[in-house]
């Protein structure tokens, strides 16, 4: 909040000038807090944009000389995050990039993902475990609850809700069963 108060003073001192201040960040919850009525920066934004990751075509420009198959693989592994894509060494193979950036515990993209999740969640362990379970086919609330919330404390609901708010998971219903919470399933939103 101290930084927000300092930014408030700077922005207010620039009122009436032609100077524009652009605030940017990747932590969705942190950026959303700036728009909250209790924040010192509330009502000081002319525009608030949520910019999505690159699509396949934009992401493929990071590895222009690679085959279409490898470009698709790059997008499926690294997604459309410019921060992740910039680490790719286009002179190396796809396999060596994956090993160096994702598989290696000190990999740059692995650290980027973990740090981003840490910014959004004060406890990263359950988030990674939930993502791992969803990625391995345990997609219903019941299946996830059997592992994480056997006593039905509501912790799993809170985790899944926060993960959905941060575009990490998507909550889906079968067609024609929007109201049936027993048939809800979760999928990972990001590649």
mmCIF file of C-alpha atoms in Angstrom:
data_model
loop_
_atom_site.group_PDB
_atom_site.id
_atom_site.type_symbol
_atom_site.label_atom_id
_atom_site.label_comp_id
_atom_site.label_asym_id
_atom_site.label_seq_id
_atom_site.Cartn_x
_atom_site.Cartn_y
_atom_site.Cartn_z
ATOM 1 C CA UNK A 1 0.000 0.000 0.000
ATOM 2 C CA UNK A 2 2.944 2.373 0.588
ATOM 3 C CA UNK A 3 3.915 2.061 -3.075
ATOM 4 C CA UNK A 4 0.290 2.655 -4.065
ATOM 5 C CA UNK A 5 0.210 5.831 -1.927
ATOM 6 C CA UNK A 6 3.446 7.063 -3.520
ATOM 7 C CA UNK A 7 2.020 6.373 -6.990
ATOM 8 C CA UNK A 8 -1.151 8.248 -6.001
ATOM 9 C CA UNK A 9 0.901 11.354 -5.146
ATOM 10 C CA UNK A 10 2.849 11.114 -8.412
ATOM 11 C CA UNK A 11 -0.291 10.662 -10.516
ATOM 12 C CA UNK A 12 -2.094 13.483 -8.714
ATOM 13 C CA UNK A 13 0.888 15.803 -9.227
ATOM 14 C CA UNK A 14 0.698 15.130 -12.970
ATOM 15 C CA UNK A 15 -2.973 16.133 -13.241
ATOM 16 C CA UNK A 16 -3.487 18.655 -16.021
ATOM 17 C CA UNK A 17 -0.274 17.694 -17.830
ATOM 18 C CA UNK A 18 0.087 15.645 -20.984
ATOM 19 C CA UNK A 19 2.054 12.950 -19.173
ATOM 20 C CA UNK A 20 0.487 9.503 -19.049
ATOM 21 C CA UNK A 21 1.404 6.882 -16.496
ATOM 22 C CA UNK A 22 1.099 3.256 -17.536
ATOM 23 C CA UNK A 23 1.089 0.586 -14.863
ATOM 24 C CA UNK A 24 1.638 -2.968 -15.978
ATOM 25 C CA UNK A 25 1.898 -6.275 -14.184
ATOM 26 C CA UNK A 26 1.448 -10.001 -14.594
ATOM 27 C CA UNK A 27 -0.045 -10.843 -11.192
ATOM 28 C CA UNK A 28 -3.775 -10.630 -11.849
ATOM 29 C CA UNK A 29 -4.765 -10.253 -8.202
ATOM 30 C CA UNK A 30 -2.217 -7.467 -7.616
ATOM 31 C CA UNK A 31 -3.439 -5.500 -10.633
ATOM 32 C CA UNK A 32 -7.086 -6.060 -9.664
ATOM 33 C CA UNK A 33 -6.399 -4.635 -6.194
ATOM 34 C CA UNK A 34 -5.437 -1.328 -7.819
ATOM 35 C CA UNK A 35 -9.024 -0.963 -9.034
ATOM 36 C CA UNK A 36 -10.552 -1.643 -5.599
ATOM 37 C CA UNK A 37 -12.302 1.288 -3.929
ATOM 38 C CA UNK A 38 -10.117 0.916 -0.824
ATOM 39 C CA UNK A 39 -6.890 1.353 -2.826
ATOM 40 C CA UNK A 40 -5.222 4.819 -2.937
ATOM 41 C CA UNK A 41 -5.125 4.562 -6.746
ATOM 42 C CA UNK A 42 -8.863 3.971 -7.051
ATOM 43 C CA UNK A 43 -10.536 6.118 -9.720
ATOM 44 C CA UNK A 44 -7.225 7.292 -11.168
ATOM 45 C CA UNK A 45 -7.279 5.080 -14.266
ATOM 46 C CA UNK A 46 -8.692 6.222 -17.570
ATOM 47 C CA UNK A 47 -8.379 2.715 -19.014
ATOM 48 C CA UNK A 48 -7.872 -0.706 -17.436
ATOM 49 C CA UNK A 49 -7.018 -3.463 -19.905
ATOM 50 C CA UNK A 50 -6.470 -7.143 -19.418
ATOM 51 C CA UNK A 51 -4.070 -8.186 -22.135
ATOM 52 C CA UNK A 52 -4.149 -11.860 -22.954
ATOM 53 C CA UNK A 53 -1.213 -14.015 -23.942
ATOM 54 C CA UNK A 54 -0.132 -14.369 -27.560
ATOM 55 C CA UNK A 55 -2.028 -16.733 -29.808
ATOM 56 C CA UNK A 56 -0.258 -19.472 -31.776
ATOM 57 C CA UNK A 57 0.582 -17.216 -34.716
ATOM 58 C CA UNK A 58 2.150 -14.511 -32.535
ATOM 59 C CA UNK A 59 4.005 -17.035 -30.376
ATOM 60 C CA UNK A 60 5.425 -18.803 -33.433
ATOM 61 C CA UNK A 61 7.285 -15.623 -34.412
ATOM 62 C CA UNK A 62 9.736 -16.373 -31.573
ATOM 63 C CA UNK A 63 10.899 -19.456 -33.513
ATOM 64 C CA UNK A 64 10.279 -18.331 -37.100
ATOM 65 C CA UNK A 65 12.690 -20.738 -38.766
ATOM 66 C CA UNK A 66 11.377 -23.846 -36.991
ATOM 67 C CA UNK A 67 9.038 -26.353 -38.630
ATOM 68 C CA UNK A 68 5.294 -25.980 -38.209
ATOM 69 C CA UNK A 69 5.288 -29.092 -36.024
ATOM 70 C CA UNK A 70 7.923 -27.595 -33.704
ATOM 71 C CA UNK A 71 6.067 -24.264 -33.599
ATOM 72 C CA UNK A 72 2.912 -26.071 -32.498
ATOM 73 C CA UNK A 73 4.962 -27.942 -29.893
ATOM 74 C CA UNK A 74 6.480 -24.688 -28.629
ATOM 75 C CA UNK A 75 3.011 -23.197 -28.238
ATOM 76 C CA UNK A 76 1.686 -26.311 -26.500
ATOM 77 C CA UNK A 77 4.595 -26.336 -24.012
ATOM 78 C CA UNK A 78 5.361 -22.648 -23.475
ATOM 79 C CA UNK A 79 1.982 -21.114 -24.269
ATOM 80 C CA UNK A 80 1.693 -17.520 -25.362
ATOM 81 C CA UNK A 81 3.537 -15.826 -22.521
ATOM 82 C CA UNK A 82 6.140 -13.448 -23.974
ATOM 83 C CA UNK A 83 8.134 -13.803 -20.743
ATOM 84 C CA UNK A 84 8.397 -17.576 -21.294
ATOM 85 C CA UNK A 85 8.897 -17.417 -25.056
ATOM 86 C CA UNK A 86 11.816 -15.002 -24.847
ATOM 87 C CA UNK A 87 13.896 -17.659 -23.068
ATOM 88 C CA UNK A 88 13.737 -20.027 -26.039
ATOM 89 C CA UNK A 89 17.022 -20.479 -27.875
ATOM 90 C CA UNK A 90 15.900 -20.889 -31.488
ATOM 91 C CA UNK A 91 19.362 -22.188 -32.458
ATOM 92 C CA UNK A 92 18.895 -25.177 -30.110
ATOM 93 C CA UNK A 93 16.420 -28.036 -30.529
ATOM 94 C CA UNK A 94 12.930 -28.055 -29.059
ATOM 95 C CA UNK A 95 13.900 -30.959 -26.792
ATOM 96 C CA UNK A 96 16.952 -29.175 -25.380
ATOM 97 C CA UNK A 97 14.887 -26.021 -24.751
ATOM 98 C CA UNK A 98 12.278 -28.016 -22.837
ATOM 99 C CA UNK A 99 14.946 -29.766 -20.775
ATOM 100 C CA UNK A 100 16.802 -26.528 -20.027
ATOM 101 C CA UNK A 101 13.808 -24.258 -19.392
ATOM 102 C CA UNK A 102 11.109 -26.511 -17.934
ATOM 103 C CA UNK A 103 12.451 -29.878 -16.759
ATOM 104 C CA UNK A 104 15.553 -28.562 -15.003
ATOM 105 C CA UNK A 105 14.544 -27.514 -11.442
ATOM 106 C CA UNK A 106 16.497 -24.258 -12.014
ATOM 107 C CA UNK A 107 14.928 -23.712 -15.454
ATOM 108 C CA UNK A 108 13.963 -20.140 -16.266
ATOM 109 C CA UNK A 109 10.427 -20.919 -17.430
ATOM 110 C CA UNK A 110 9.842 -23.288 -14.526
ATOM 111 C CA UNK A 111 10.935 -20.503 -12.125
ATOM 112 C CA UNK A 112 8.739 -17.991 -13.983
ATOM 113 C CA UNK A 113 5.664 -20.182 -13.557
ATOM 114 C CA UNK A 114 6.383 -20.936 -9.915
ATOM 115 C CA UNK A 115 7.086 -17.270 -9.095
ATOM 116 C CA UNK A 116 3.924 -16.136 -10.858
ATOM 117 C CA UNK A 117 1.892 -18.663 -8.884
ATOM 118 C CA UNK A 118 3.598 -17.559 -5.657
ATOM 119 C CA UNK A 119 2.559 -13.959 -6.330
ATOM 120 C CA UNK A 120 -1.044 -15.055 -6.686
ATOM 121 C CA UNK A 121 -1.127 -17.621 -3.883
ATOM 122 C CA UNK A 122 0.590 -17.505 -0.505
ATOM 123 C CA UNK A 123 0.807 -21.325 -0.514
ATOM 124 C CA UNK A 124 1.874 -22.778 -3.821
ATOM 125 C CA UNK A 125 1.856 -26.453 -2.764
ATOM 126 C CA UNK A 126 -1.892 -27.081 -3.017
ATOM 127 C CA UNK A 127 -2.101 -25.191 -6.319
ATOM 128 C CA UNK A 128 0.586 -27.336 -7.928
ATOM 129 C CA UNK A 129 -1.001 -30.488 -6.509
ATOM 130 C CA UNK A 130 -4.441 -29.530 -7.827
ATOM 131 C CA UNK A 131 -2.988 -28.711 -11.262
ATOM 132 C CA UNK A 132 -1.137 -32.027 -11.260
ATOM 133 C CA UNK A 133 -4.351 -33.935 -10.438
ATOM 134 C CA UNK A 134 -6.393 -32.093 -13.063
ATOM 135 C CA UNK A 135 -3.630 -32.667 -15.624
ATOM 136 C CA UNK A 136 -3.739 -36.379 -14.827
ATOM 137 C CA UNK A 137 -7.475 -36.665 -15.408
ATOM 138 C CA UNK A 138 -9.010 -36.054 -11.976
ATOM 139 C CA UNK A 139 -11.238 -33.247 -13.179
ATOM 140 C CA UNK A 140 -14.415 -33.445 -11.115
ATOM 141 C CA UNK A 141 -14.847 -31.741 -7.777
ATOM 142 C CA UNK A 142 -15.587 -35.100 -6.158
ATOM 143 C CA UNK A 143 -12.329 -36.610 -7.440
ATOM 144 C CA UNK A 144 -10.319 -33.627 -6.247
ATOM 145 C CA UNK A 145 -12.070 -33.524 -2.875
ATOM 146 C CA UNK A 146 -11.180 -37.170 -2.219
ATOM 147 C CA UNK A 147 -7.525 -36.129 -2.306
ATOM 148 C CA UNK A 148 -7.495 -32.591 -0.880
ATOM 149 C CA UNK A 149 -10.530 -32.004 1.267
ATOM 150 C CA UNK A 150 -11.718 -35.319 2.636
ATOM 151 C CA UNK A 151 -13.262 -33.649 5.692
ATOM 152 C CA UNK A 152 -15.097 -31.150 3.447
ATOM 153 C CA UNK A 153 -13.614 -28.053 5.116
ATOM 154 C CA UNK A 154 -14.234 -25.912 2.043
ATOM 155 C CA UNK A 155 -10.523 -25.366 1.412
ATOM 156 C CA UNK A 156 -10.701 -26.997 -2.004
ATOM 157 C CA UNK A 157 -13.597 -24.751 -3.015
ATOM 158 C CA UNK A 158 -11.616 -21.671 -2.007
ATOM 159 C CA UNK A 159 -8.515 -22.853 -3.892
ATOM 160 C CA UNK A 160 -10.484 -23.678 -7.043
ATOM 161 C CA UNK A 161 -12.380 -20.387 -6.880
ATOM 162 C CA UNK A 162 -9.170 -18.366 -6.554
ATOM 163 C CA UNK A 163 -7.524 -20.394 -9.321
ATOM 164 C CA UNK A 164 -10.538 -19.701 -11.572
ATOM 165 C CA UNK A 165 -10.417 -15.974 -10.711
ATOM 166 C CA UNK A 166 -6.770 -15.940 -11.811
ATOM 167 C CA UNK A 167 -7.472 -17.758 -15.098
ATOM 168 C CA UNK A 168 -5.511 -20.829 -14.025
ATOM 169 C CA UNK A 169 -8.420 -23.264 -14.173
ATOM 170 C CA UNK A 170 -11.779 -23.190 -15.910
ATOM 171 C CA UNK A 171 -14.966 -24.484 -14.328
ATOM 172 C CA UNK A 172 -17.253 -26.180 -16.839
ATOM 173 C CA UNK A 173 -20.665 -27.803 -16.857
ATOM 174 C CA UNK A 174 -22.031 -30.379 -19.257
ATOM 175 C CA UNK A 175 -24.445 -28.955 -21.811
ATOM 176 C CA UNK A 176 -27.954 -28.506 -20.336
ATOM 177 C CA UNK A 177 -26.724 -28.984 -16.750
ATOM 178 C CA UNK A 178 -25.540 -25.506 -15.737
ATOM 179 C CA UNK A 179 -27.241 -25.733 -12.363
ATOM 180 C CA UNK A 180 -26.037 -29.228 -11.425
ATOM 181 C CA UNK A 181 -22.962 -28.687 -9.237
ATOM 182 C CA UNK A 182 -22.367 -32.447 -9.027
ATOM 183 C CA UNK A 183 -21.412 -32.521 -12.686
ATOM 184 C CA UNK A 184 -18.916 -29.642 -12.631
ATOM 185 C CA UNK A 185 -15.466 -30.415 -13.962
ATOM 186 C CA UNK A 186 -12.256 -28.417 -14.025
ATOM 187 C CA UNK A 187 -9.626 -27.990 -16.702
ATOM 188 C CA UNK A 188 -6.362 -26.103 -16.833
ATOM 189 C CA UNK A 189 -6.853 -22.790 -18.630
ATOM 190 C CA UNK A 190 -3.263 -22.179 -19.638
ATOM 191 C CA UNK A 191 -1.109 -24.399 -21.868
#
